[in-house]
Amino acid sequence: MGEFKVHRVRFFGYMPSGIRCMSFNERAERLALGRLDGTLEIFNFKDSFYQEKVIPGNDSRSVEAVCWVAERLFTAGLNGEITEYDLENLCPKYSLDAFGGPIWTVACNAQGTHLAVGCEDGSIKLFEILPEKIRFERNLDRQKGRVLSLSWHESGTRIAAGMLDMIRIFDVQSGELCTCLMLVDRGVSGMRNHECVVWCVAFLSDLTVISTDSSGKVQVWNAAMGILSSTHLVSKSDVLSLAVSKDESSFVVGTSEGTVVQFQFLANILGGDEKAWVRTKTFKPHTHDVRALAEIGTAVVSGGLDTQLVVRPLLDKVDIMSYDNVLHKIHFPHRSLVSCAQKAGMLLFQFPAQLEVWRLGESEGRKPGDTLFVKKNPEKLLQLKRKGEDHISCSAISPCGGWLAYSTVSSLRVYRLQCDEHVSISKVGGLCHCSSTRAPRTALLHFDSLSLLSAWCCSFANVFKSHPVCLCLLFPGAQCISHHILLLSSPFPFQPHCTVPIYGSCPTAMGIHPTSNNLLMVHADRQIFEYSIVEKQYTDWSRRVQREGLHKLWLERDTPVTHVTFNPRNAAQFMLHDTYMFCIIDQSLPLPDNKCQFYNQITLKSLSEQERLSHAHAFKMCTKYQHLLFLGLLDDESLVVVQRPLTDIASQLPAPVRLKKFAT
C-alpha cells in the first residue's frame, strides 16, 4: 500500500458561503458563527478550534445576528423572527415574530435576563428570557429609521442604538429616549449627500460609546455628556464590525477593505496618568468585507465575505508560544461532503440544495510516477434537487452505487439509482423503522452493502436492511461522547453491544475495519484509538500508542483528520487525511519517536533496501495533494482524491471593494 493509481478529482464545485456574524461564549469557549445562507456553525476553541456542530440553513431563514445567553443560542434575521436553537438535535427549537419588520441586530444584557432586538421600523423590542422560551415584554421609545446596531451597558439600565446619522441612548426602565443624542458626521465632502450608517456600537462600563460607520470612521463618545471624544479615520469605505476585549482595554474593528485594526487604551505620555484610545496594529487577514469579529483574550477572530475564519494571536497578550497561539485559517468544513461508491467507481457530491452523482473516468497504463492518459472522461450522471426549503445536512451512496440517501432536519429520503444505458432514479418509500414520532435530526448516513444506517442526534436509529451487518452508531463531532456499538443482526430495537469509553476531545473521524471489526477513532487533538468490538476493549496497538505517544509533529498539525480508509487486503494498514495531507499508517511497523525524522520518505528513497527497513516507521505522509475534501480507496486499489483549490473559490467571489496597488 505505497503506490496508487490516483483519480485526481477537481470538478467538485463546492462553494462556502460568506460569514455574516459571530458570537463567542467565553464560559464554554465556543464560537458560533452565522453564514449568509443561514447556516450556523459552532467551533470548540478549547479543542483545537474544531467545528463540532453545524445547523443547516433554510431558504426562508436569514441570520443577521447571533447571540449566546449562557448555553443557549439565539439568532435574528431579515424575516423578522428571533430563533432559538436546539443544540442537541441541531435544529431550530422555535421562532418568534418580533412584529417590527426585518431584524438587524440582537443583544443580551450582562445579567442574561433580556434580549433586545433592533428592527426595520425603528423600534427596539425587549424580550424576557425564560427557562424554555422568550416572551415579549415591551417596546422602547420608537424612532424614525431602522435600528442597525445595539449594545447594553453592563448595568442593564441603558442601551446604545446605532441608526442612520445618529446614536441614541435609551433608558431601559422607562423605555424612553435619554437626553443624550449623538449626531454622526457624514465624513468627507463627497459623502455629504449620503446618510451615514452606524454599523456597530459598543457601550463600555465607564459610559464610553464606541461606534463604527459607513464613512470609514471609528468614533469614541462620552455618553454621559453626549459629546464626541475622538475620531479615527481607518478606511476609505465602511467599517463594518467591532469587538471589545473583556477587560475593555482594547477593541478591534473590521473594514470592507479586508483589514482589521486594533485600538488600545494607553497613556498619552509614558508613565503619565492621562489615557486615550490609540491605534496600535493593523492586520490584513481577508480580501473582502470583514463582517464579523470577536476578541477572545489572546487572539482576534475574524470572518467575512471571503468565507474563511481566521484566528490571529495577539502576541502582546500571549505568555507562552504554543499551538493555540499561532495563526489559524479555517477554509473547509470539518465534515465530509463527499461519499464514494467503492465498487462502482462513483462519487456523490453534497450541496445545500442538491446532490450530484459522478462516474469516475478511466485511464490507460499504470507506470509509477507517470500522468496517465485519460481514455474516458468523468461523467455527471445525476443532479438531484432537494425537496422543501431546508438545506441538506448529510448524504450517502451505497458501495454498489445503486442506492443513495439524503437528510434534512425535517425528512430522510432514500432513492434507488440505476445507471445502465440510461440513468433512472426512483424514490423508496415506507421504509421507516423507528418507534419515535419525532422528526429525524440526522447526524450521519452510512451505507454498508445493502443496508442503510441513519443516526439521530436524539439517539434513535433507523435501519433499512436486507441482511444482518455490523455497524456503529456514529456521531463525529459531539463533545466528550461515548460511542454505542449496535449489532444489526439482533431483533429490533437493536440493543447496544458495547460502549466505548469517553475521551475528552471531540471525535473527528472514525470507521470500523471490514475484516477485524475494530473501531478506529481519531480525535481533534489528533490522538488515535483502536477499540476491539469483539473483545470490548482497546487493542494492543492502541495501548502501545498511548504508552509510547505520537510524534510531536503529528500532534502539532492544525487541521483535523476528517476521514478514515482501510486497506481491505492488509488488515494492518489504514489511511487518514486532513485538508493538507494524507497519511498511511502501518501497524506492523514501529511508532516514530520524537528523535526520528517524521517526514522521511525522501530519505528512505536514497537508502538501500536493507537500510530502508531499519529507518522505516508506521507513518508515511504525503503532502502532494492540497485542499483535500475527500480521499478514499476503490475496490481496484486506486485512490480517489477530491480537491478544491482555494484559487477556484476566490475566483467565484465578488470583486473586493478596493485593491491595494503598489505606490498607491
XYZ file of C-alpha atoms in Angstrom:
664
model
C 0.000 0.000 0.000
C 2.527 2.551 -1.172
C 1.901 3.142 -4.900
C -1.523 4.027 -6.256
C -3.318 4.837 -9.422
C -4.797 8.191 -8.402
C -8.061 9.717 -9.616
C -7.384 13.410 -9.041
C -10.845 14.999 -8.863
C -11.111 18.784 -9.105
C -14.623 19.158 -10.541
C -16.498 19.289 -7.220
C -17.807 22.872 -7.287
C -18.000 23.312 -3.527
C -18.505 26.973 -2.654
C -18.707 28.021 1.008
C -20.984 30.868 1.989
C -19.635 34.113 3.414
C -19.541 34.737 7.165
C -22.156 37.262 8.329
C -21.944 37.337 12.141
C -20.351 35.629 15.141
C -20.584 35.452 18.926
C -18.114 33.986 21.417
C -19.241 32.149 24.550
C -16.398 32.738 26.983
C -17.618 30.288 29.607
C -17.953 27.363 27.215
C -15.160 28.554 24.873
C -17.432 28.109 21.867
C -17.662 30.381 18.833
C -20.991 30.478 16.981
C -20.964 31.972 13.503
C -23.720 32.556 11.014
C -23.228 32.423 7.260
C -25.037 34.278 4.521
C -27.026 31.164 3.556
C -28.419 30.841 7.098
C -26.119 28.021 8.213
C -24.885 28.100 11.821
C -21.542 26.603 12.844
C -20.176 26.083 16.358
C -16.419 25.811 16.905
C -14.873 24.383 20.056
C -11.975 26.728 20.826
C -10.639 24.658 23.705
C -10.391 21.595 21.472
C -8.143 22.633 18.574
C -10.738 25.006 17.044
C -12.799 22.033 15.902
C -16.113 22.619 14.118
C -18.129 20.365 16.376
C -21.664 21.289 15.256
C -23.348 22.504 12.072
C -27.002 23.553 11.937
C -28.099 23.575 8.267
C -29.703 26.679 6.838
C -33.123 27.251 5.387
C -34.043 29.289 2.306
C -36.590 31.365 4.255
C -34.426 31.958 7.343
C -31.624 34.516 7.303
C -29.096 35.079 10.080
C -28.151 38.733 10.557
C -27.068 38.483 14.202
C -26.225 35.705 16.646
C -26.150 35.847 20.439
C -25.238 33.459 23.276
C -27.229 33.527 26.522
C -25.351 31.163 28.858
C -25.522 27.848 26.960
C -28.450 28.907 24.757
C -28.078 30.254 21.225
C -30.326 32.835 19.542
C -30.342 34.412 16.086
C -32.347 37.127 14.374
C -32.774 37.877 10.697
C -34.485 39.735 7.921
C -37.558 37.505 8.118
C -38.396 39.422 11.304
C -38.075 36.417 13.613
C -35.974 35.538 16.650
C -34.949 31.886 16.662
C -33.603 29.742 19.494
C -31.769 26.548 18.549
C -31.761 23.035 19.912
C -28.032 22.347 20.165
C -28.537 18.642 20.808
C -30.753 17.934 17.797
C -29.074 20.622 15.629
C -32.242 22.346 14.503
C -34.385 25.399 15.347
C -36.202 24.957 18.640
C -38.787 27.673 17.955
C -39.123 31.026 16.214
C -40.940 34.138 17.416
C -42.043 37.038 15.216
C -40.985 40.402 16.680
C -43.562 42.296 14.541
C -41.120 45.067 13.707
C -40.132 44.072 10.187
C -36.629 42.793 9.385
C -34.351 42.497 12.434
C -30.808 43.842 12.000
C -29.284 43.241 15.408
C -29.772 41.356 18.670
C -28.010 41.774 22.024
C -28.298 40.291 25.521
C -27.766 42.167 28.775
C -24.947 41.176 31.128
C -27.431 39.678 33.580
C -28.753 37.240 30.960
C -32.363 38.199 31.631
C -33.375 40.128 28.494
C -32.794 40.238 24.757
C -33.046 43.472 22.789
C -33.596 43.490 19.032
C -33.320 46.399 16.607
C -35.920 46.443 13.849
C -36.522 47.990 10.447
C -39.461 50.068 11.707
C -37.241 51.982 14.176
C -38.347 50.071 17.262
C -36.227 48.363 19.916
C -38.091 45.443 21.407
C -37.260 43.777 24.728
C -37.849 40.072 25.338
C -37.662 38.381 28.720
C -35.578 35.198 28.723
C -37.476 32.355 30.420
C -36.149 28.820 31.075
C -37.782 27.287 27.992
C -38.582 30.248 25.746
C -38.550 34.036 25.429
C -41.508 36.350 25.949
C -42.145 39.827 24.551
C -42.038 42.429 27.318
C -42.260 45.896 25.777
C -41.083 48.377 23.156
C -38.675 51.184 23.837
C -39.479 54.643 22.510
C -39.855 54.196 18.748
C -37.687 56.339 16.451
C -37.627 57.162 12.745
C -35.283 54.991 10.721
C -34.046 51.433 11.157
C -32.023 50.326 14.183
C -28.843 48.717 12.845
C -26.765 48.098 15.977
C -27.319 47.718 19.721
C -25.206 47.477 22.863
C -26.221 47.185 26.528
C -24.438 48.965 29.342
C -23.158 46.415 31.865
C -25.662 47.725 34.455
C -28.535 46.652 32.215
C -30.209 50.059 32.632
C -29.219 51.683 29.315
C -28.963 50.704 25.670
C -26.990 52.439 22.920
C -28.547 52.175 19.452
C -26.811 52.894 16.154
C -29.059 54.275 13.411
C -28.700 56.447 10.313
C -26.630 59.565 11.092
C -27.031 59.186 14.861
C -26.563 57.219 18.077
C -29.335 57.255 20.666
C -29.171 56.231 24.313
C -32.315 54.656 25.839
C -33.323 54.208 29.453
C -34.423 50.582 29.810
C -36.573 51.105 32.909
C -38.774 53.840 31.439
C -38.336 52.835 27.822
C -37.818 56.467 26.890
C -35.048 58.189 24.982
C -32.419 59.718 27.255
C -31.437 63.349 26.760
C -28.278 62.108 25.032
C -28.464 62.228 21.212
C -25.169 61.965 19.329
C -25.109 63.006 15.670
C -22.548 61.281 13.454
C -20.633 63.347 10.902
C -21.143 62.134 7.334
C -17.430 62.439 6.597
C -15.668 63.946 3.609
C -17.408 66.431 1.339
C -18.154 63.842 -1.334
C -20.260 61.871 1.174
C -22.322 64.800 2.497
C -25.381 63.842 0.453
C -25.301 60.224 1.668
C -26.628 59.016 5.011
C -24.002 57.723 7.416
C -24.814 54.191 8.586
C -23.725 53.395 12.159
C -22.880 49.741 11.646
C -21.706 48.950 15.178
C -21.793 50.384 18.688
C -20.194 49.256 21.956
C -21.304 50.621 25.345
C -18.423 50.464 27.847
C -18.771 50.403 31.618
C -17.419 53.980 32.023
C -20.248 55.304 29.803
C -17.984 55.500 26.759
C -19.649 54.574 23.458
C -17.548 53.387 20.504
C -19.088 53.485 17.023
C -18.100 52.445 13.501
C -19.802 53.744 10.382
C -20.074 53.742 6.612
C -17.782 56.757 6.155
C -14.754 54.808 7.425
C -14.636 56.357 10.902
C -14.180 54.915 14.379
C -15.535 57.389 16.926
C -15.338 57.485 20.711
C -18.182 59.253 22.552
C -18.794 60.384 26.101
C -22.352 59.168 26.587
C -22.725 60.905 29.958
C -22.209 64.302 28.312
C -23.349 63.391 24.795
C -20.138 64.695 23.216
C -17.550 63.333 20.810
C -14.192 62.492 22.421
C -12.141 61.436 19.393
C -12.386 60.395 15.753
C -10.148 57.948 13.883
C -10.361 57.586 10.108
C -9.318 53.973 9.421
C -10.742 53.292 5.947
C -11.903 54.944 2.734
C -15.027 52.784 2.872
C -17.222 51.134 5.522
C -16.080 49.974 8.958
C -18.448 47.034 9.351
C -17.599 45.223 12.576
C -16.443 45.880 16.125
C -15.400 43.766 19.110
C -14.233 44.860 22.568
C -11.999 42.829 24.897
C -13.481 41.610 28.170
C -11.401 43.998 30.278
C -12.254 46.903 27.909
C -8.566 47.743 27.449
C -8.672 47.227 23.676
C -11.028 46.797 20.758
C -10.759 45.789 17.107
C -12.678 46.906 14.027
C -13.068 45.321 10.595
C -13.357 47.161 7.287
C -14.752 46.452 3.850
C -11.165 46.522 2.559
C -10.361 43.299 4.440
C -8.317 44.918 7.211
C -8.606 44.516 10.978
C -7.437 47.449 13.110
C -6.688 47.252 16.839
C -7.052 50.141 19.308
C -5.712 50.138 22.869
C -6.379 52.406 25.848
C -2.878 53.742 26.570
C -1.197 56.626 28.351
C -0.523 59.661 26.157
C 2.871 60.101 27.780
C 4.997 57.232 29.049
C 4.374 56.979 32.775
C 1.550 59.542 32.662
C -1.928 59.140 34.120
C -3.960 60.515 31.232
C -5.020 57.834 28.740
C -6.582 57.797 25.291
C -7.608 55.309 22.607
C -4.630 54.765 20.303
C -4.483 52.844 17.029
C -1.784 50.190 17.584
C -1.967 47.391 14.997
C -3.339 46.784 11.502
C -3.795 43.309 10.003
C -4.882 42.222 6.528
C -6.321 38.743 7.098
C -9.035 38.960 4.423
C -9.543 40.027 0.819
C -13.142 41.174 1.232
C -15.519 42.687 3.815
C -14.761 41.777 7.429
C -18.350 41.313 8.579
C -17.741 39.679 11.978
C -15.183 39.972 14.780
C -14.544 38.599 18.260
C -11.675 39.390 20.629
C -11.145 36.341 22.843
C -8.379 37.416 25.195
C -5.224 36.321 23.422
C -6.495 36.363 19.846
C -8.748 38.116 17.351
C -11.233 36.002 15.390
C -12.473 37.419 12.092
C -14.684 36.360 9.218
C -16.281 37.864 6.158
C -17.231 37.543 2.525
C -14.072 35.625 1.573
C -15.647 32.720 3.575
C -12.623 31.862 5.739
C -12.454 32.006 9.525
C -9.174 33.492 10.790
C -7.816 33.228 14.345
C -4.898 35.649 14.778
C -2.970 35.680 18.082
C -2.253 38.969 19.833
C 1.388 38.376 20.701
C 1.490 41.108 23.341
C -1.160 39.151 25.265
C 0.499 35.733 24.876
C 2.713 34.461 27.700
C 3.849 31.176 26.154
C 4.008 30.351 22.459
C 2.117 27.132 21.762
C -0.175 25.501 19.193
C -3.088 27.630 20.413
C -1.108 30.836 19.881
C -0.343 30.646 16.166
C -2.310 31.886 13.169
C -5.152 29.589 12.109
C -7.164 29.812 8.894
C -10.190 27.546 8.538
C -11.319 27.206 4.911
C -13.282 23.943 4.740
C -15.930 22.224 6.884
C -14.659 19.640 9.348
C -17.021 17.020 7.919
C -17.208 15.172 4.649
C -19.381 16.441 1.793
C -18.325 13.573 -0.487
C -19.451 9.951 -0.461
C -17.834 7.212 -2.553
C -19.303 4.080 -4.143
C -16.130 1.953 -3.995
C -17.393 -0.932 -6.096
C -18.986 1.199 -8.822
C -16.340 3.942 -9.055
C -18.865 6.710 -8.399
C -18.865 9.847 -6.255
C -21.721 11.681 -4.548
C -21.234 15.427 -4.004
C -23.380 17.241 -1.428
C -24.503 20.850 -1.884
C -27.015 22.707 0.325
C -29.754 22.488 -2.318
C -28.822 19.442 -4.413
C -26.792 16.272 -4.871
C -24.596 15.338 -7.820
C -23.568 11.811 -8.816
C -20.463 11.398 -10.987
C -18.828 8.372 -12.536
C -15.040 8.485 -12.438
C -13.034 8.469 -15.640
C -10.794 5.717 -16.979
C -7.132 5.780 -17.978
C -4.546 3.669 -19.752
C -1.304 2.365 -18.276
C -0.015 2.150 -14.730
C 3.611 3.215 -14.769
C 4.694 4.666 -11.380
C 5.134 8.428 -11.419
C 3.508 8.966 -14.819
C 0.489 11.118 -15.585
C -1.832 8.625 -17.258
C -3.744 9.275 -20.473
C -7.483 9.601 -19.853
C -9.409 7.444 -22.287
C -12.814 8.188 -20.765
C -13.655 11.469 -19.032
C -15.603 11.673 -15.775
C -19.337 11.740 -16.371
C -22.038 13.585 -14.463
C -24.831 11.035 -14.115
C -27.392 12.807 -11.971
C -28.353 16.071 -10.325
C -30.982 15.618 -7.636
C -32.580 18.722 -6.148
C -33.799 18.562 -2.571
C -37.449 18.888 -1.585
C -38.506 21.782 0.649
C -36.587 24.778 1.975
C -34.311 23.014 4.496
C -30.713 22.579 3.399
C -29.266 19.090 3.064
C -27.478 18.083 6.260
C -25.902 14.777 5.172
C -25.969 12.235 2.361
C -24.600 8.839 1.344
C -24.303 6.493 -1.619
C -24.073 2.709 -1.331
C -20.831 0.904 -2.277
C -22.542 -0.643 -5.310
C -23.834 2.747 -6.475
C -27.420 1.515 -6.584
C -28.781 3.436 -3.610
C -28.458 6.992 -2.357
C -29.991 8.912 0.527
C -30.033 12.396 1.941
C -31.421 14.025 5.043
C -32.580 17.452 6.171
C -33.679 18.455 9.662
C -37.254 17.502 8.717
C -37.014 14.437 6.478
C -34.986 11.470 5.268
C -35.224 10.340 1.621
C -33.890 7.157 0.059
C -33.638 6.534 -3.703
C -32.944 3.579 -5.986
C -30.407 4.535 -8.653
C -29.920 2.589 -11.904
C -27.057 3.523 -14.206
C -27.114 1.115 -17.124
C -27.589 2.515 -20.630
C -29.874 5.182 -19.174
C -29.825 6.745 -15.738
C -33.032 6.416 -13.738
C -33.911 7.175 -10.151
C -36.941 6.255 -8.050
C -37.871 7.211 -4.514
C -38.130 4.412 -1.947
C -41.000 4.882 0.496
C -42.408 3.132 3.543
C -39.045 2.095 4.973
C -39.146 3.909 8.299
C -38.420 1.515 11.171
C -38.316 3.741 14.233
C -40.730 3.908 17.149
C -40.051 7.625 17.595
C -42.582 10.037 16.129
C -40.105 12.895 16.261
C -38.701 14.261 13.045
C -35.227 12.838 12.336
C -32.283 15.080 13.212
C -29.810 13.029 11.242
C -26.160 13.317 12.186
C -24.892 10.586 9.882
C -25.965 8.390 6.987
C -23.976 5.264 6.263
C -24.424 2.513 3.705
C -22.920 -0.930 4.171
C -23.677 -3.226 1.250
C -27.491 -3.169 1.033
C -28.026 -1.675 4.486
C -28.516 1.951 5.433
C -27.987 3.266 8.928
C -29.271 6.719 9.788
C -28.176 8.059 13.154
C -30.165 10.631 15.073
C -28.727 13.198 17.430
C -31.509 12.266 19.835
C -30.080 8.718 19.942
C -32.592 6.977 17.681
C -31.608 4.982 14.630
C -33.362 3.786 11.512
C -32.024 0.774 9.642
C -33.178 -0.390 6.221
C -31.577 -3.761 5.601
C -31.772 -6.992 3.641
C -29.290 -8.992 5.725
C -27.587 -8.670 9.126
C -24.486 -6.500 9.280
C -22.409 -4.935 11.994
C -22.343 -1.154 12.163
C -21.589 1.588 14.610
C -23.851 4.389 15.724
C -21.515 7.257 14.959
C -21.690 10.896 15.968
C -18.435 12.501 14.819
C -18.015 15.926 16.353
C -20.025 15.516 19.533
C -18.305 16.665 22.695
C -16.940 14.008 25.064
C -19.343 11.429 23.702
C -19.449 7.673 24.205
C -19.852 5.551 21.075
C -22.550 2.881 21.179
C -21.967 -0.210 19.036
C -25.123 -1.847 17.671
C -25.330 -5.378 16.251
C -27.917 -5.213 13.498
C -28.288 -8.989 13.463
C -30.218 -8.728 16.723
C -34.015 -8.130 16.718
C -35.308 -4.564 16.666
C -34.919 -2.466 18.750
C -31.197 -3.061 18.427
C -29.572 -3.367 21.818
C -26.143 -1.796 22.387
C -23.409 -4.377 22.069
C -20.870 -2.278 23.971
C -19.909 1.297 24.748
C -16.511 2.795 24.009
C -15.016 4.738 26.947
C -15.374 8.522 26.861
C -12.386 10.607 25.804
C -12.150 14.342 26.475
C -11.544 15.507 22.887
C -14.116 15.559 20.075
C -14.005 12.629 17.607
C -13.395 13.927 14.088
C -13.165 10.683 12.083
C -13.961 7.046 12.744
C -14.621 3.794 10.974
C -14.960 0.031 11.508
C -12.411 -2.218 9.833
C -14.138 -4.526 7.292
C -12.364 -7.692 8.460
C -11.196 -7.217 12.055
C -14.295 -5.273 13.185
C -12.031 -2.938 15.143
C -13.328 0.594 15.603
C -10.717 3.233 14.723
C -11.195 6.759 16.116
C -9.224 9.966 15.558
C -9.910 12.980 17.784
C -9.481 16.729 17.433
C -6.238 16.596 19.410
C -5.083 14.021 16.791
C -4.888 11.137 19.261
C -5.667 7.761 17.653
C -7.558 4.956 19.402
C -8.448 1.456 18.206
C -11.186 -0.450 20.006
C -11.949 -4.150 19.571
C -15.705 -4.579 19.240
C -15.399 -8.346 19.717
C -13.277 -8.174 22.883
C -14.886 -4.930 24.125
C -11.552 -3.308 24.943
C -8.771 -1.251 23.379
C -6.440 -3.247 21.138
C -2.789 -3.901 21.951
C -1.752 -1.455 19.209
C -3.931 1.278 20.705
C -2.426 0.720 24.139
C 1.055 0.913 22.627
C 0.205 4.237 21.002
C -0.912 5.683 24.332
C 2.091 4.238 26.134
C 4.766 5.404 23.672
C 2.999 8.557 22.435
C 2.666 10.002 18.946
C 5.267 12.164 17.225
C 5.103 15.857 18.171
C 4.900 16.907 14.502
C 1.755 14.801 14.139
C 0.176 16.263 17.279
C 1.017 19.848 16.247
C -0.843 19.721 12.929
C -3.591 22.353 12.944
C -6.284 20.736 10.799
C -8.443 17.812 11.970
C -8.454 14.373 10.378
C -11.810 14.030 8.624
C -11.814 10.555 7.091
C -10.558 7.008 7.703
C -9.960 4.498 4.895
C -8.900 0.866 5.388
C -6.835 -1.391 3.146
C -9.064 -4.471 2.661
C -6.053 -6.562 1.585
C -3.875 -5.700 4.570
C -5.534 -5.536 7.981
C -2.542 -3.698 9.473
C -2.848 -0.646 7.214
C -5.242 2.286 7.224
C -5.247 5.794 5.781
C -6.120 9.164 7.314
C -6.421 12.566 5.707
C -6.923 16.198 6.625
C -7.042 19.289 4.407
C -3.333 19.351 3.585
C -2.067 15.754 3.677
C -2.903 12.088 3.761
C -1.095 9.531 5.865
C -0.725 5.760 5.540
C -0.291 4.097 8.934
C 1.133 0.578 9.098
C 0.502 -1.044 12.485
C 3.172 -3.681 11.838
C 5.953 -1.056 11.900
C 7.364 0.721 14.973
C 5.945 4.077 16.008
C 8.181 7.091 15.341
C 9.628 8.773 18.420
C 10.419 12.475 18.632
C 14.091 11.862 17.851
C 13.463 10.310 14.450
C 12.703 12.104 11.190
C 8.926 12.174 10.787
C 8.736 13.196 7.105
C 11.264 10.633 5.947
C 10.019 9.435 2.544
C 12.694 11.301 0.582
C 15.371 9.991 2.915
C 14.146 6.413 2.534
C 14.320 6.600 -1.265
C 18.032 7.384 -1.104
C 18.813 4.321 1.064
C 19.347 0.715 0.132
C 16.500 -1.702 0.755
C 18.215 -3.148 3.821
C 18.895 0.290 5.331
C 15.393 1.392 4.460
C 13.862 -1.220 6.745
C 15.857 -0.010 9.741
C 14.689 3.623 9.237
C 11.038 2.925 8.363
C 8.275 3.713 10.827
C 4.489 3.431 10.912
C 3.634 6.882 9.491
C 4.014 7.597 5.774
C 2.951 11.157 4.913
C 2.054 12.635 1.538
C 1.520 16.384 1.115
C 1.378 16.387 -2.683
C -2.386 16.901 -2.766
C -3.571 20.090 -1.040
C -7.008 21.410 -0.099
C -8.475 17.928 0.263
C -12.204 17.424 0.699
C -12.114 13.631 0.429
C -9.735 10.724 -0.005
C -10.846 7.133 -0.446
C -9.798 3.749 -1.806
C -11.715 1.961 -4.571
C -12.055 -1.807 -4.827
C -9.430 -1.892 -7.589
C -6.956 -0.293 -5.099
C -6.907 3.013 -6.937
C -7.061 6.167 -4.874
C -9.691 8.906 -5.219
C -8.510 12.376 -4.216
C -11.100 15.181 -4.247
C -9.520 18.649 -4.164
C -10.943 22.161 -4.082
C -8.149 24.687 -4.750
C -8.573 27.927 -2.823
C -7.886 29.858 -6.027
C -11.042 28.339 -7.532
C -13.095 29.547 -4.566
C -11.503 33.009 -4.726
C -12.278 33.291 -8.437
C -16.014 32.956 -7.707
C -16.088 35.699 -5.072
C -17.332 39.173 -5.997
C -14.682 41.794 -6.652
C -13.316 43.383 -3.459
C -14.211 46.986 -2.659
C -10.666 48.221 -3.137
C -7.463 46.525 -4.228
C -4.232 47.880 -2.812
C -1.747 48.600 -5.589
C 1.932 49.438 -5.424
C 2.695 53.088 -4.565
C -0.987 53.976 -4.070
